Tab-separated table of C-alpha atoms in Angstrom:
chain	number	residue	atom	x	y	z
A	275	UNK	CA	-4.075	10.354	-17.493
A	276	UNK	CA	-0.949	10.085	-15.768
A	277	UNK	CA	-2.350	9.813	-12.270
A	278	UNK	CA	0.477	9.400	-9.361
A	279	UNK	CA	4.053	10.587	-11.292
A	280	UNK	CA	7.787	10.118	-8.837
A	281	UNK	CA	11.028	11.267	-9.915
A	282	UNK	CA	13.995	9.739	-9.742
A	283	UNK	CA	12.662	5.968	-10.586
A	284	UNK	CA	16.476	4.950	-9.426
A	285	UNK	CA	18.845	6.682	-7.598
A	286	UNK	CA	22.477	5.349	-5.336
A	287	UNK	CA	23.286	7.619	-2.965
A	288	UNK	CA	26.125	7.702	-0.192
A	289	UNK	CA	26.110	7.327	3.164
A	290	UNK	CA	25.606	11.043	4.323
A	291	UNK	CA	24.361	12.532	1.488
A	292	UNK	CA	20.808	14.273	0.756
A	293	UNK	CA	18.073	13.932	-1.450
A	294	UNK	CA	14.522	14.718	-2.237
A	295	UNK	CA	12.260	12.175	-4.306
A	296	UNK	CA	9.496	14.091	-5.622
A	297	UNK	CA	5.514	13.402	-6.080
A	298	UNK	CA	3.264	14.567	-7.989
A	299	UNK	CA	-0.878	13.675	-8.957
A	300	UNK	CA	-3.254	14.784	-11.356
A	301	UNK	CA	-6.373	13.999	-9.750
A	302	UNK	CA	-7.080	16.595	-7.388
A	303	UNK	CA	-6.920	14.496	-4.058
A	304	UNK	CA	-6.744	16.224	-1.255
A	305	UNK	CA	-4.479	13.350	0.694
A	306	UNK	CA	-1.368	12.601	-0.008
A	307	UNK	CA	1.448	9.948	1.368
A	308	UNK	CA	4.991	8.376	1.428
A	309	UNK	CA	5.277	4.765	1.768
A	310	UNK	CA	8.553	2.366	2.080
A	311	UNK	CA	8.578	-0.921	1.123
A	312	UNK	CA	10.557	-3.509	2.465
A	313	UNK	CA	11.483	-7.201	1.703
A	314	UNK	CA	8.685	-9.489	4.669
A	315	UNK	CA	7.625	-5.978	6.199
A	316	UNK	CA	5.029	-4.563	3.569
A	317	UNK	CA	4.414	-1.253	2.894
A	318	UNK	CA	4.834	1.129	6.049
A	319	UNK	CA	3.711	4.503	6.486
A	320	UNK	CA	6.665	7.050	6.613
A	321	UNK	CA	4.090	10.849	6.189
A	322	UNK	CA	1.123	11.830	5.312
A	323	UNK	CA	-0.778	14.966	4.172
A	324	UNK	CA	-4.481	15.091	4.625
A	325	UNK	CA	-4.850	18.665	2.847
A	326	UNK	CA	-2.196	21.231	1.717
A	327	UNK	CA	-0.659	23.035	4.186
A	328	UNK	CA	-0.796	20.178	6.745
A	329	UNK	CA	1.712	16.982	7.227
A	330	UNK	CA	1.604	14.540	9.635
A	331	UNK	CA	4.009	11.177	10.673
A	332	UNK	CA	2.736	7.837	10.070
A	333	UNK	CA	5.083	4.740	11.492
A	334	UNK	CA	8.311	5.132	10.682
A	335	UNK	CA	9.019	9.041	9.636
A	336	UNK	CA	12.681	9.154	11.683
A	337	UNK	CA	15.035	10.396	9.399
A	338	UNK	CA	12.643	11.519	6.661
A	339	UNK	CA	11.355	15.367	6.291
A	340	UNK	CA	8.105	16.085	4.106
A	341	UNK	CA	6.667	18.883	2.010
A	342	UNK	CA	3.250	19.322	0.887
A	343	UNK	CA	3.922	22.246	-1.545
A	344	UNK	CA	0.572	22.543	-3.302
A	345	UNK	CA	-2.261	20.449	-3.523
A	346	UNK	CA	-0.624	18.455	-6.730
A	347	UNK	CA	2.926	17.951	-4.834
A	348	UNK	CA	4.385	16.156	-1.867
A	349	UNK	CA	7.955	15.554	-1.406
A	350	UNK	CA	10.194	13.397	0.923
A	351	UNK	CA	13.366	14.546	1.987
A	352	UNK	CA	16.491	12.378	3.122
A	353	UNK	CA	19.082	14.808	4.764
A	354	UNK	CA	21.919	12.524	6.198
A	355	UNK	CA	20.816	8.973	3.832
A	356	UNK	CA	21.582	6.001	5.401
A	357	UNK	CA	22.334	2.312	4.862
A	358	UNK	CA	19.027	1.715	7.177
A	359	UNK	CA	17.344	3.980	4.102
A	360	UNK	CA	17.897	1.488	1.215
A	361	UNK	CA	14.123	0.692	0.375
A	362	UNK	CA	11.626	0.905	-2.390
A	363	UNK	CA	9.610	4.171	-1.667
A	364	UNK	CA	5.743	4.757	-3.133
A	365	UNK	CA	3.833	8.111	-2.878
A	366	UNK	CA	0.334	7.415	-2.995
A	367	UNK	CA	-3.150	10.182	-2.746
A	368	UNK	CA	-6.669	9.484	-2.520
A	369	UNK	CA	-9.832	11.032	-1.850
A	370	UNK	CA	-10.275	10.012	1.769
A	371	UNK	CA	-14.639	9.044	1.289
A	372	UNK	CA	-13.453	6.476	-1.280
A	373	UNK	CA	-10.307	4.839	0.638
A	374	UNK	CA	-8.707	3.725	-1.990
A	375	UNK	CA	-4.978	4.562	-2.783
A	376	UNK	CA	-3.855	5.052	-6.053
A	377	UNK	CA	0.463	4.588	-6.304
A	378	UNK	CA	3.018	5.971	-8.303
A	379	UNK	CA	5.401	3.140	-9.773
A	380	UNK	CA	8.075	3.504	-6.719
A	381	UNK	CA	11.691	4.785	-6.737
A	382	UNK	CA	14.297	2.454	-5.704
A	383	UNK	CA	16.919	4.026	-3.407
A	384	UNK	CA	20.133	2.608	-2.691
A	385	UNK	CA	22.123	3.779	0.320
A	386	UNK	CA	26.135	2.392	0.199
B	74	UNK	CA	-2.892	1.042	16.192
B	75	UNK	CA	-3.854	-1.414	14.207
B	76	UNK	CA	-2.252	-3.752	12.568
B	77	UNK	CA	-2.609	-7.204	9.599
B	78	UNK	CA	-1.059	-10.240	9.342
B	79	UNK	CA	-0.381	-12.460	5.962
B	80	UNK	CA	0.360	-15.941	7.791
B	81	UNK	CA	1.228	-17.166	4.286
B	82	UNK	CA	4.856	-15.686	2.791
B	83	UNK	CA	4.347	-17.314	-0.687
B	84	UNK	CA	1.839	-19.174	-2.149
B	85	UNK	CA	1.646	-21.985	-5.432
B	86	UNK	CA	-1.497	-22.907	-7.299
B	87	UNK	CA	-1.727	-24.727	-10.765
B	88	UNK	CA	-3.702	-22.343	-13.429
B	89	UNK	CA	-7.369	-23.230	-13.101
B	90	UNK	CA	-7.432	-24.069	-9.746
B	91	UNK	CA	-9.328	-21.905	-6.871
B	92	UNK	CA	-6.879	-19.680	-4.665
B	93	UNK	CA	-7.677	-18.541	-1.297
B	94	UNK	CA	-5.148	-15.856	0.908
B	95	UNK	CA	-5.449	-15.528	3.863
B	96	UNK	CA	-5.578	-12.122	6.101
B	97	UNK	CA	-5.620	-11.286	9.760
B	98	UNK	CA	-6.552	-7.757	11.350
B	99	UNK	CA	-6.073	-6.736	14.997
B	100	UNK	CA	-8.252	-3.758	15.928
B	101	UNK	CA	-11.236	-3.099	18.881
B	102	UNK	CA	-13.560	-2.241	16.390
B	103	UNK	CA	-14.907	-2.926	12.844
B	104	UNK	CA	-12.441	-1.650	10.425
B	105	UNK	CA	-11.748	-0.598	7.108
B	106	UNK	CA	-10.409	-3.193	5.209
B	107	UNK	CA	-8.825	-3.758	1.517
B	108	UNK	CA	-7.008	-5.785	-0.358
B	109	UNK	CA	-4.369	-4.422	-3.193
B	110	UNK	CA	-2.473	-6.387	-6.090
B	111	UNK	CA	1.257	-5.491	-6.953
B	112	UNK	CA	2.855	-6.885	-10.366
B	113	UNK	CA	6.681	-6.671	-10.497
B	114	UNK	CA	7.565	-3.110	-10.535
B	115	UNK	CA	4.432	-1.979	-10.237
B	116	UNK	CA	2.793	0.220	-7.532
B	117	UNK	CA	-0.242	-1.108	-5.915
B	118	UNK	CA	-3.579	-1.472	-7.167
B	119	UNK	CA	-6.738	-1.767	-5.058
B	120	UNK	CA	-8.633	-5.174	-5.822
B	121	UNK	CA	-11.794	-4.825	-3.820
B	122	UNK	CA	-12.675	-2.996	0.248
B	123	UNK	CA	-15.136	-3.253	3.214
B	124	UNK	CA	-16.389	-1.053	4.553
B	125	UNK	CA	-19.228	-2.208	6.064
B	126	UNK	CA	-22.520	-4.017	4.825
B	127	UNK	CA	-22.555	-7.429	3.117
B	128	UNK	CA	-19.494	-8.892	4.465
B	129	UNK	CA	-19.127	-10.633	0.958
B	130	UNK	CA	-17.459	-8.216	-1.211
B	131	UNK	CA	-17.117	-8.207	-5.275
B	132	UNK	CA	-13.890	-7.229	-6.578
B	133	UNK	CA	-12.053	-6.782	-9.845
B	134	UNK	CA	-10.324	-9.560	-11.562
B	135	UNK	CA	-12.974	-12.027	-10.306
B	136	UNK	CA	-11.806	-11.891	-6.965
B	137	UNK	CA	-14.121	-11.380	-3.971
B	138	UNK	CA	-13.248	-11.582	-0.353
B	139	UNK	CA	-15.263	-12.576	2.603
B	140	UNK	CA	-15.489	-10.296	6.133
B	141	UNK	CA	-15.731	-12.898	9.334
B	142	UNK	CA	-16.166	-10.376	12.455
B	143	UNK	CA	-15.842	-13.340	14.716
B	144	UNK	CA	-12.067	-14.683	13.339
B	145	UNK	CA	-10.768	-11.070	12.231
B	146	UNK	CA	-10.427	-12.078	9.418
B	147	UNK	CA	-10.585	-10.833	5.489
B	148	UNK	CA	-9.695	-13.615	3.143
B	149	UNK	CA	-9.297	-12.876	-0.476
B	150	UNK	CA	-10.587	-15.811	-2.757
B	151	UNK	CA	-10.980	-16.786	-6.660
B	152	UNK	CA	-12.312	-19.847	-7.789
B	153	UNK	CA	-10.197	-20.401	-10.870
B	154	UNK	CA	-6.335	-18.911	-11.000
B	155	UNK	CA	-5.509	-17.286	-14.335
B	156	UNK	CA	-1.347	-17.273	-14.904
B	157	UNK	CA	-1.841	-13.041	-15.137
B	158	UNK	CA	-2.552	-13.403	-11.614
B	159	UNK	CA	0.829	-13.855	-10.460
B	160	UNK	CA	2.072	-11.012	-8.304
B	161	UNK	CA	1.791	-10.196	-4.929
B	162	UNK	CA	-1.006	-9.374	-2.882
B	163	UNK	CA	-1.738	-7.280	0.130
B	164	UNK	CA	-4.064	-6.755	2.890
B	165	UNK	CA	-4.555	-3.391	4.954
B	166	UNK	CA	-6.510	-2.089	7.273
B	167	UNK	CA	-7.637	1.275	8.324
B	168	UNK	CA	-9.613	2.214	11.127
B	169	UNK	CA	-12.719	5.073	10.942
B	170	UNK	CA	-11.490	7.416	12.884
B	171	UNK	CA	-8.535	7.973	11.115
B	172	UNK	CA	-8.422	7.434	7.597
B	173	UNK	CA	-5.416	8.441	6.184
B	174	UNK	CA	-3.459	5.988	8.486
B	175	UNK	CA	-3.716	2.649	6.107
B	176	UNK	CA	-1.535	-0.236	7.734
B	177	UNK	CA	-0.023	-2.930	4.880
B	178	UNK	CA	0.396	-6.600	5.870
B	179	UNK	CA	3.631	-8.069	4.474
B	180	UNK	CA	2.457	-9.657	1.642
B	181	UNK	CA	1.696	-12.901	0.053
B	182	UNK	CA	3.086	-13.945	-3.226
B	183	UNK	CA	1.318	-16.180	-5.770
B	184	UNK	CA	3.086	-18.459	-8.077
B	185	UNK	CA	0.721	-19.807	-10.983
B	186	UNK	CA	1.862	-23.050	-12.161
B	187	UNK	CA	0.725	-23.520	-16.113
């Protein structure tokens, strides 16, 4: 059961360049999100899905674009990366009755 | 919106010894709260919730934590620290009326001395 799967696990991008991390899950959740963790700041809440077809901003979404493209996938978009950017970044879903998130295993971005 | 706060940035306990974190929530209401476990490199995984009822919750691991309406607070306790508890823990809340808006703490880290 491979439950929450990103892609890349590492990536080192430069200073103006794009990228999409993708996200996919296997346990038919109908919620869907895209976290960033930070060094003494947690985990904040950059988008969220609640059901396919709809997205929605969390805390910090400037600079970020998402996609819910089916029920299984949700991807977050960096057009113009920057050094602000650099951060540890978890999708998560869950089926909202229970409340409990279940994560992916992060993917480390580097902005230089 | 609501919002947590870990007071403690890192924590040390000696194995065998009890372990108490500590955890903060600002809201109007009565919340949903939770508490979540990350090892090194790890996403998170969830450790126990509230959501409302007996404000003494059972989690997994052996940990419980206890709801206090009148301090805000959730605190996350075990009474004896096994060294595979090291990692770092984290508190979040979410209010009822909109549940797909979870908000993290920053964290508390436990070192298990042997």
């Amino acid at each position: 059961n491979a439950g929450v799967t990103q892609t890349p696990k590492f990536q080192v991008l430069k200073t103006g360049q794009s990228m999409t991390l993708q996200c996919a899950q296997d346990m038919n959740h109908n919620s869907m999100y895209w976290y960033r963790q930070d060094p003494g700041m947690g985990l904040r809440l950059i988008y969220y899905s609640a059901s396919e077809g709809t997205t929605d901003k969390g805390e910090v979404p400037n600079g970020y674009n998402v996609s819910r493209l089916n029920k299984r996938e949700f991807s977050l978009r960096l057009e113009s990366a920057a050094p602000s950017q650099t951060s540890v970044y978890f999708c998560a879903s869950s089926e909202v009755a229970t409340g409990e998130l279940f994560f992916g295993e992060g993917s480390r971005l580097t902005v230089l | 919106a609501q919002s947590v706060t870990q007071p403690d940035i890192h924590i040390t306990v000696s194995e065998g010894a009890s372990l108490e974190l500590r955890c903060n929530y600002s809201y109007g209401a009565t919340p949903y709260l939770f508490w979540y476990v990350q090892s090194p490199g790890q996403g998170l995984q969830l450790l126990l919730k509230y959501f409302s009822g007996d404000t003494l919750v059972q989690g997994i691991k052996g940990f419980e934590a206890e709801f206090k309406r009148s301090q805000s607070s959730f605190n996350l306790r075990k009474p004896s620290v096994h060294w595979s508890d090291a990692a770092e823990y984290f508190c979040a809340v979410e209010t009822p009326y909109n549940n797909n808006d979870m908000r993290f703490g920053a964290g508390t880290r436990l070192t298990v001395k042997p």
